[in-house]
Short mmCIF file of C-alpha atoms in Angstrom, two decimals:
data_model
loop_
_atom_site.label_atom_id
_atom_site.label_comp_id
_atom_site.label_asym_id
_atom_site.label_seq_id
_atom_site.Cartn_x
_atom_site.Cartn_y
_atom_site.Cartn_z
CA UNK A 1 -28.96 -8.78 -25.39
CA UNK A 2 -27.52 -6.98 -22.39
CA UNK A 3 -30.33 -4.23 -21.51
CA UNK A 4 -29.42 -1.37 -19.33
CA UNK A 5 -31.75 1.08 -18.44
CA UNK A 6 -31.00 4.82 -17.61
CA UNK A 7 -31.04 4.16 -13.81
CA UNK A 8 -28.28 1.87 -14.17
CA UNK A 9 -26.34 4.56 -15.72
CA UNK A 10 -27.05 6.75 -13.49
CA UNK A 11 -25.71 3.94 -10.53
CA UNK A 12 -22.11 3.39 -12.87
CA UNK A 13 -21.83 7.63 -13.31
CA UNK A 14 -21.59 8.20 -9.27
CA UNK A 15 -18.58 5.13 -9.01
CA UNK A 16 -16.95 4.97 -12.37
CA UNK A 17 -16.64 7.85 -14.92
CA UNK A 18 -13.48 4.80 -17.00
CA UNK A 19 -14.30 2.01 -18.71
CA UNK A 20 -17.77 1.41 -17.74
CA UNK A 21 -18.21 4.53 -18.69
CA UNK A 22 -17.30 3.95 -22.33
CA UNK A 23 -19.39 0.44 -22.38
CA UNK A 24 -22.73 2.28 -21.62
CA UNK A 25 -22.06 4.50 -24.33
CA UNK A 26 -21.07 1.99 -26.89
CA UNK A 27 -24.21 -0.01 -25.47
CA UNK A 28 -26.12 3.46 -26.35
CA UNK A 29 -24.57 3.34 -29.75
CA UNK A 30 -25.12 -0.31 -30.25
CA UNK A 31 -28.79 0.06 -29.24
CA UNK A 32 -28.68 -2.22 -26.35
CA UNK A 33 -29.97 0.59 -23.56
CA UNK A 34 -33.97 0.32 -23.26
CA UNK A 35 -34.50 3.79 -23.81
CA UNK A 36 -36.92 5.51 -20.90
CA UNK A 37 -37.56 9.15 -19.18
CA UNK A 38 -35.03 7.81 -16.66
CA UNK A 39 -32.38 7.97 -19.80
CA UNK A 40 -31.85 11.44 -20.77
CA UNK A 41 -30.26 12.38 -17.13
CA UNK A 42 -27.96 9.39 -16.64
CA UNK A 43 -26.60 10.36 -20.06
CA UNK A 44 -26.26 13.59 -19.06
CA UNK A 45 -24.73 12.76 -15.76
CA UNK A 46 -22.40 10.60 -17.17
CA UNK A 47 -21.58 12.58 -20.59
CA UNK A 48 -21.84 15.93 -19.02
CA UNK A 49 -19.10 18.55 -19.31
CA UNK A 50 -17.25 16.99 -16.21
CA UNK A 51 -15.94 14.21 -18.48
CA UNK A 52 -11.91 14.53 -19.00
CA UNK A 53 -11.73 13.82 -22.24
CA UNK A 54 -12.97 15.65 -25.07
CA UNK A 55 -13.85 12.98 -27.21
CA UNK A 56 -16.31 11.54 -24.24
CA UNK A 57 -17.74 15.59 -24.14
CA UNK A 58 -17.99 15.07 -27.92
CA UNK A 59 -19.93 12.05 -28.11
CA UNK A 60 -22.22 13.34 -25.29
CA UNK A 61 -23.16 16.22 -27.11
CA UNK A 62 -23.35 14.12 -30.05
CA UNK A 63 -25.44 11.65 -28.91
CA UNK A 64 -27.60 14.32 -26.53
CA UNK A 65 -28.82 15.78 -29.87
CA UNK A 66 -30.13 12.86 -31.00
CA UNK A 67 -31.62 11.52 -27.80
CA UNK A 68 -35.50 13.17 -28.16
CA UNK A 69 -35.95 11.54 -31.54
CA UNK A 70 -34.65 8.47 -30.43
CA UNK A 71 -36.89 8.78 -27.46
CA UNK A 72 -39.71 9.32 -30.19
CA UNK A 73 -38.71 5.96 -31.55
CA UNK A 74 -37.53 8.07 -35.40
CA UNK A 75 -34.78 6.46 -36.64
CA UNK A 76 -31.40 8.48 -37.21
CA UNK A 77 -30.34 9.15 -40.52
CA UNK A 78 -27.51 7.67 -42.03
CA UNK A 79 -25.39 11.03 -41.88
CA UNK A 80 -26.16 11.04 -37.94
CA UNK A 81 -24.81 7.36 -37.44
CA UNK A 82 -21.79 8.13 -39.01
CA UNK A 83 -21.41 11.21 -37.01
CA UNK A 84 -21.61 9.00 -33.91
CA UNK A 85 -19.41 5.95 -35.06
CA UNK A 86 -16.98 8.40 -36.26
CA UNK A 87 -16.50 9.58 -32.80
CA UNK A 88 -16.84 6.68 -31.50
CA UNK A 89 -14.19 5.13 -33.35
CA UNK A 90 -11.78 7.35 -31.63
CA UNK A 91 -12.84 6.91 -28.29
CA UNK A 92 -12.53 2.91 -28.89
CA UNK A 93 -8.84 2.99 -27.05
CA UNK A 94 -6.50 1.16 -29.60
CA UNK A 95 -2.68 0.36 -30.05
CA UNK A 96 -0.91 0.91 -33.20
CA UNK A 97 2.03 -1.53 -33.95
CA UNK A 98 2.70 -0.55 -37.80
CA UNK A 99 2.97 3.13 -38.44
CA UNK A 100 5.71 4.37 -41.03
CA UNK A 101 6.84 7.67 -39.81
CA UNK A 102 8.00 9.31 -43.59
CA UNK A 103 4.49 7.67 -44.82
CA UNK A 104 2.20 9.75 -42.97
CA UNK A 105 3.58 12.99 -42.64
CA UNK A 106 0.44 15.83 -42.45
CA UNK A 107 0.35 17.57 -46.18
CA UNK A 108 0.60 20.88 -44.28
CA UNK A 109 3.91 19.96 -42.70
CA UNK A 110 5.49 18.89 -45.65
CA UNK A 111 4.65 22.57 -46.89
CA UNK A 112 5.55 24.59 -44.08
CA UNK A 113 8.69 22.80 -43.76
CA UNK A 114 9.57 22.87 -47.64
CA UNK A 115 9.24 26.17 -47.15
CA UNK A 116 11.09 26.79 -44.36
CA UNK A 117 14.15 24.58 -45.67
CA UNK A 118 13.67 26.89 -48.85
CA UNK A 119 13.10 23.46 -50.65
CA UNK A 120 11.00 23.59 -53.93
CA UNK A 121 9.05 20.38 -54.07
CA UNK A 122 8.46 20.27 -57.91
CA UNK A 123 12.25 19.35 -57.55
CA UNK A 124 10.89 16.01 -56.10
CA UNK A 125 7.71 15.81 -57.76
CA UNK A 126 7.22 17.39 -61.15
CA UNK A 127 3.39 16.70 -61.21
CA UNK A 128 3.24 19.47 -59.02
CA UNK A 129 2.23 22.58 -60.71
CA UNK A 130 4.64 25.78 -61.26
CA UNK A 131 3.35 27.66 -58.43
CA UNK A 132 2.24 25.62 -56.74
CA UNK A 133 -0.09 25.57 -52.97
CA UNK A 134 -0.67 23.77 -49.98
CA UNK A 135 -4.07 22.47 -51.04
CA UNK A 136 -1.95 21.01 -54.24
CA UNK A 137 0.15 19.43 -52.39
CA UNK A 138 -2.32 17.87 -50.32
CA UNK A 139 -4.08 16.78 -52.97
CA UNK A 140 -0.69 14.56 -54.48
CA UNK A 141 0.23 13.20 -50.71
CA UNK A 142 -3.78 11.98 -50.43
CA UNK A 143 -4.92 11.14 -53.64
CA UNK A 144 -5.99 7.37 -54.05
CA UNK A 145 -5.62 5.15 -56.98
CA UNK A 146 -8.99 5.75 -58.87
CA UNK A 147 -10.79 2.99 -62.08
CA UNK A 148 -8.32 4.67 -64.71
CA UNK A 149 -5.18 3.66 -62.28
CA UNK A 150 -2.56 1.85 -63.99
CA UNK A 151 -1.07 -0.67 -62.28
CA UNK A 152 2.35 -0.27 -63.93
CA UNK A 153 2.08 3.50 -62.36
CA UNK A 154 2.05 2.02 -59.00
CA UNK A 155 5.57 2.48 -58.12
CA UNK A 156 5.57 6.45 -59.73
CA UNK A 157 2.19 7.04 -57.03
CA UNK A 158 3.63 5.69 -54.37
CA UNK A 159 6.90 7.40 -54.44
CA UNK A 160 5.27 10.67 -54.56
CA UNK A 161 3.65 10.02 -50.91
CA UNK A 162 7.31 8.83 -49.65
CA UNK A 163 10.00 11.19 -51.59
CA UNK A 164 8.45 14.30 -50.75
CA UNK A 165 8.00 14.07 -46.73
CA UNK A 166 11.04 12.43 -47.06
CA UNK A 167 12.58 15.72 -48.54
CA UNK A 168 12.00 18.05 -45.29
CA UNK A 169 12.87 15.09 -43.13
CA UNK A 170 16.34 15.72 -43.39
CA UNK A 171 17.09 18.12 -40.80
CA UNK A 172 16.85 17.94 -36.87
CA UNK A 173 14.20 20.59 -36.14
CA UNK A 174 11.90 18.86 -39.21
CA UNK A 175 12.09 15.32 -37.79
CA UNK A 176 11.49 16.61 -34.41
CA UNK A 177 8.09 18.35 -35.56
CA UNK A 178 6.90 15.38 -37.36
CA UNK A 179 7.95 13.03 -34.92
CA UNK A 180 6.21 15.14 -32.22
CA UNK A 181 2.84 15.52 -34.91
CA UNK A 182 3.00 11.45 -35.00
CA UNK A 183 2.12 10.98 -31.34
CA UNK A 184 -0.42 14.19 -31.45
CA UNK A 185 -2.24 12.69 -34.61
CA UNK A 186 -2.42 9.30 -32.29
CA UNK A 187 -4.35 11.20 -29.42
CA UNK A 188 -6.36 12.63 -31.61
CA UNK A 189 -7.50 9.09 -33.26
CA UNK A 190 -7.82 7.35 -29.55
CA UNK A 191 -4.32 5.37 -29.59
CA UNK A 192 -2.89 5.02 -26.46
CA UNK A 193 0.89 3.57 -27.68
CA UNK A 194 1.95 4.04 -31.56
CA UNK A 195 4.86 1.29 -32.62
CA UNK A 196 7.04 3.61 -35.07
CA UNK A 197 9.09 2.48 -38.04
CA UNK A 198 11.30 4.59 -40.10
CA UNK A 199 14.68 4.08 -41.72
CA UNK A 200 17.73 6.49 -40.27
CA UNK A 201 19.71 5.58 -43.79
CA UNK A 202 16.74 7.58 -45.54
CA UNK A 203 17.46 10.95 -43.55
CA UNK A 204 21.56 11.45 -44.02
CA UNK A 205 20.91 14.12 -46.92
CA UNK A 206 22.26 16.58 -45.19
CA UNK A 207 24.82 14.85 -43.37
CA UNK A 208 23.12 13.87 -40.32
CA UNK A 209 24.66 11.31 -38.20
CA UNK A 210 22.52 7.70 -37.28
CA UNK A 211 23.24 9.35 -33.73
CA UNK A 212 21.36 12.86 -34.37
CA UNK A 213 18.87 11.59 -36.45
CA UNK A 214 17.60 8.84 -34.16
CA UNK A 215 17.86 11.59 -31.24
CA UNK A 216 15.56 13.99 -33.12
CA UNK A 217 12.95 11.76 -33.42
CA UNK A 218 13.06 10.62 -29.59
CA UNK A 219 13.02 14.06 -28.71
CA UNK A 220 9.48 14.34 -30.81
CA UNK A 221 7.87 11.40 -29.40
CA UNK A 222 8.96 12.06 -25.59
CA UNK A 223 7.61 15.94 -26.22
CA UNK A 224 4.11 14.44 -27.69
CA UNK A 225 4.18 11.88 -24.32
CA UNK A 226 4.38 14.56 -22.38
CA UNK A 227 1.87 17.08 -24.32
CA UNK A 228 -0.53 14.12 -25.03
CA UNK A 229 0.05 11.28 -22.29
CA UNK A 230 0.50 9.00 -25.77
CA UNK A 231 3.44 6.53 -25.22
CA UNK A 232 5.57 5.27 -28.26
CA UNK A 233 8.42 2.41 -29.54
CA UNK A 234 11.06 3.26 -31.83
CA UNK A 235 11.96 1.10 -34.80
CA UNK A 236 15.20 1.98 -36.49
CA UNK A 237 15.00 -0.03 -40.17
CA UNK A 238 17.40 -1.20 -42.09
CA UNK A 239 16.36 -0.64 -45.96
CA UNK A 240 17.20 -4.35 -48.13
CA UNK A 241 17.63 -2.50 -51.67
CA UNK A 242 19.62 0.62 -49.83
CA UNK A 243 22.12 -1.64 -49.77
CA UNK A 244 22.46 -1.45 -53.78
CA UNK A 245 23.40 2.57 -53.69
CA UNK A 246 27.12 4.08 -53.50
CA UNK A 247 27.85 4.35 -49.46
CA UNK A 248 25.03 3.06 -48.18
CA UNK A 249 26.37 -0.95 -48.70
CA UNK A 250 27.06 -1.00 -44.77
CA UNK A 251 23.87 0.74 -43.57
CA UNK A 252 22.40 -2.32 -41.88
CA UNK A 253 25.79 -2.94 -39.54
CA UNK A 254 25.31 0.90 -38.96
CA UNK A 255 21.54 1.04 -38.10
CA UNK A 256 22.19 -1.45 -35.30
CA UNK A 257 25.38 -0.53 -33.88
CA UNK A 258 22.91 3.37 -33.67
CA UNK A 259 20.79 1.48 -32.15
CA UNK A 260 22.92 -0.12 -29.58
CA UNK A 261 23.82 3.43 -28.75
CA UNK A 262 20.94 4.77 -28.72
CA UNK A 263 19.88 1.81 -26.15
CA UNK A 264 23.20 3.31 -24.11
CA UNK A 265 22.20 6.69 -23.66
CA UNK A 266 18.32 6.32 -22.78
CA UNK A 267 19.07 3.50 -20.19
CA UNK A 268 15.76 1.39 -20.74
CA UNK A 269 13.92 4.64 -20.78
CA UNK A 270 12.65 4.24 -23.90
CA UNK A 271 11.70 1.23 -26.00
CA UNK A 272 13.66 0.50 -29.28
CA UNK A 273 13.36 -2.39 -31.87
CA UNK A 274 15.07 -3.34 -35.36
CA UNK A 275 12.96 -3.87 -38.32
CA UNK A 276 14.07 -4.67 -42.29
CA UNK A 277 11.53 -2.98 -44.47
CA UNK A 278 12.13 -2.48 -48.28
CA UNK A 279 11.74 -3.97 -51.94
CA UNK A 280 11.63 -8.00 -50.89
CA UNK A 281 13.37 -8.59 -54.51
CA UNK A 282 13.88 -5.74 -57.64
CA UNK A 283 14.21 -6.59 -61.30
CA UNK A 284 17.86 -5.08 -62.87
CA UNK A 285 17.68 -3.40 -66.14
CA UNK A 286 17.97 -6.92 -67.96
CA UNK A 287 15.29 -8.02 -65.97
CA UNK A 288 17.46 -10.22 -63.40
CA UNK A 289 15.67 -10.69 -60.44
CA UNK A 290 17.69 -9.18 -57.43
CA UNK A 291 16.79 -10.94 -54.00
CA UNK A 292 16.44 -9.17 -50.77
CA UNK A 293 15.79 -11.79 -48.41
CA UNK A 294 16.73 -12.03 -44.65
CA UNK A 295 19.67 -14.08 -45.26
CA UNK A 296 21.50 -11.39 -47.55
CA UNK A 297 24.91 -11.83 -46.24
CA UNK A 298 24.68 -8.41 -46.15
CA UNK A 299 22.59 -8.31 -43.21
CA UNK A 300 23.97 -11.09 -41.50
CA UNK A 301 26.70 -9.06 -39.26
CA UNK A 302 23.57 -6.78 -38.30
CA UNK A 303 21.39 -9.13 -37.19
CA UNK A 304 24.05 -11.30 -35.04
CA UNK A 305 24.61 -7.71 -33.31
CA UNK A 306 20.97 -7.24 -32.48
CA UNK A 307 20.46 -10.61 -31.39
CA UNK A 308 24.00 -10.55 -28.99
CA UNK A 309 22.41 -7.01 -27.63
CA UNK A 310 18.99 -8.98 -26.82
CA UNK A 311 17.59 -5.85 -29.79
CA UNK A 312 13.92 -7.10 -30.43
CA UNK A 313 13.43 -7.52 -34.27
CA UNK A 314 10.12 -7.39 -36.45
CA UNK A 315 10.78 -7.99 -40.06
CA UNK A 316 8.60 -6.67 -43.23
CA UNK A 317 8.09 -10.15 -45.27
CA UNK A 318 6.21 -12.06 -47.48
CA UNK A 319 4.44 -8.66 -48.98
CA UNK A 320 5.41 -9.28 -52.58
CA UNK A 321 4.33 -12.53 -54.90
CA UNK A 322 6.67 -15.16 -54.42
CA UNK A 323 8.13 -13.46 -50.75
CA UNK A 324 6.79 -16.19 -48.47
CA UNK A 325 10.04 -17.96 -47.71
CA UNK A 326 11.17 -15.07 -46.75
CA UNK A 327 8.88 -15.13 -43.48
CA UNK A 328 10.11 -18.74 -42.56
CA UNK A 329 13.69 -17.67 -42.99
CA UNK A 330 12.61 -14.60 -40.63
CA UNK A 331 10.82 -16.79 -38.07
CA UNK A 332 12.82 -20.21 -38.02
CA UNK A 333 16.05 -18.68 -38.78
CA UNK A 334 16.34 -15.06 -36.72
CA UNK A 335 13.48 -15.99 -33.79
CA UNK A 336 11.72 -13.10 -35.00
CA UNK A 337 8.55 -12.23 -33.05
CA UNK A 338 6.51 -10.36 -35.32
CA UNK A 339 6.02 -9.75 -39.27
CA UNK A 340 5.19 -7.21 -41.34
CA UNK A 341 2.16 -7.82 -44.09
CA UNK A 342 2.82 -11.51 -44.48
CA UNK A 343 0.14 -11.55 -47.06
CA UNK A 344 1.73 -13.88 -49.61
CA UNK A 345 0.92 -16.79 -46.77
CA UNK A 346 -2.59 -15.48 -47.67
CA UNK A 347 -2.02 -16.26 -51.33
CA UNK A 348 -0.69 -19.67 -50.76
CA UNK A 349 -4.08 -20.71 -49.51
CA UNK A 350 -2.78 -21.02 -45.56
CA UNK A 351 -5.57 -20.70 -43.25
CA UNK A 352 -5.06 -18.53 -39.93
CA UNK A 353 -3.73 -21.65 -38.32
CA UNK A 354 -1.35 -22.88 -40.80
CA UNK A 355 -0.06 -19.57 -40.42
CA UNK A 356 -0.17 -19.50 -36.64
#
């Protein structure tokens, strides 16, 4: 074990208040500093108020409080370690590459902006009471599956958490706010760059163009880069089983040729990316299986686009049973770089280097 002593963190405050910084105080969490009377200063010193970030003032205080009894060799209490590693956690800086903008939308924004669309959410959702409040509907948008969950309910509790964020996410201002929430909600959790995926074909309810809509949501990241120093990527999807509704059959060539665009008018001054995300395969009424995979000819004039306008892809595959192919045909076939889930490699008994 490394053993640092409070002298020595004392000697790191007066040259470096970065990442040596954040060592001795996951080495103070991890119980690798030798505590001694020399300790409770260099914490202070280096903790003190004159840290820039609030999380670092946070965990000072945090772990100040708790600094006599640990001196008196009493252990913490469970509740106290998990007051500590819960800050900590945040402060651990982290990168976020998989982050579905319509499926984590704050409860509070969805009502607030219901509201201010004049959109009644029971429309959406009829488990919703009649008169219904925002603790209700933060209670449907966070509720887990519990014992008595039935699997066949699956799809009916997870559309809830997508269909009604998706329902104020159809106008500028409301995709600007909850773009610009995304990158605040990173700062808050320590990320330093969130990867962002959402689909413009699931935002044209009110007849916003690919154009507009991908705009609105730049405009929300760039504001939260500049509020919260938080950088971010932009993934316009393309959505497989969209392809099966009235209009929306050429949505894939569209979602590129937006992107394209959208690569046009920022100049390189902000990062964009394609990804496919979706049902892998649906049953029809008869119970014909309908197959989604990369090679749809109906993505096929997308994809040559992206790759002749050097478009980075990442592809959701292999989620589903039975979806693995589908990651070979996105790797060997379209070069792609990265994959979404994956997990039915898992099932097929590949170990991590198979995979690799």
């Amino acid at each position: 074990k490394i053993v640092a002593t409070g002298r020595n963190i004392r000697e790191i405050a007066m040259h470096d208040r970065g990442p040596h910084a954040l060592n001795a105080l996951l080495d103070v969490y991890s119980g690798l500093i030798a505590t001694d009377e020399d300790l409770a200063p260099g914490l202070l010193c280096l903790f003190g108020s004159r840290a820039v970030d609030w999380r670092v003032q946070e965990a000072a205080r945090l772990l100040g409080a708790k600094l006599d009894r640990t001196l008196m060799e009493e252990p913490l209490s469970l509740d106290e370690m998990k007051d500590i590693q819960s800050v900590l956690t945040q402060l651990l800086p982290k990168i976020e590459l998989h982050y579905h903008l319509d499926g984590a939308v704050r409860p509070g924004s969805v009502f607030e902006e219901a509201k201010r669309q004049g959109i009644d959410l029971r429309s959406i959702s009829p488990r919703l009471p009649k008169n219904y409040t925002p603790t209700d509907a933060h209670k449907l948008l966070t509720m887990a599956p519990d014992e008595r969950f039935e699997p066949s309910r699956f799809l009916e509790w997870l559309t809830d958490k997508f269909l009604l964020p998706l329902a104020v996410m159809q106008d500028a201002e409301g995709l600007t706010r909850i773009a610009f929430e995304a990158v605040e909600d990173a700062w808050h959790d320590g990320i330093l760059h969130r990867d962002i995926i959402f689909a413009p074909c699931l935002h044209t309810a009110q007849g916003l163009s690919y154009d507009a809509i991908i705009d609105a949501v730049v405009s929300g990241l760039e504001q939260g880069r500049y509020a919260f120093g938080v950088t971010t990527s932009l993934r316009p999807a393309i959505y497989r089983n969209k392809i099966m509704d009235e209009g929306f059959e050429d949505h894939p060539l569209k979602t590129v040729e937006a992107i394209v665009r959208a690569m046009e008018r920022y100049q390189g001054h902000f990062p964009f990316a394609l990804d496919i995300v979706g049902a892998e395969y649906i049953f029809d009424a008869e119970g014909n299986k309908i197959e989604f995979s990369p090679d749809h000819p109906a993505f096929q004039t997308a994809f040559a686009l992206a790759a002749q306008h050097n478009i980075p892809q990442s592809h959701h595959a292999g989620e589903p049973p039975h979806s693995a192919p589908n990651v070979w045909t996105s790797v060997r076939k379209f070069g792609v770089g990265r994959i979404g889930h994956g997990i039915d490699l898992v099932r097929r008994g590949l170990s991590p280097s198979e995979i690799q």
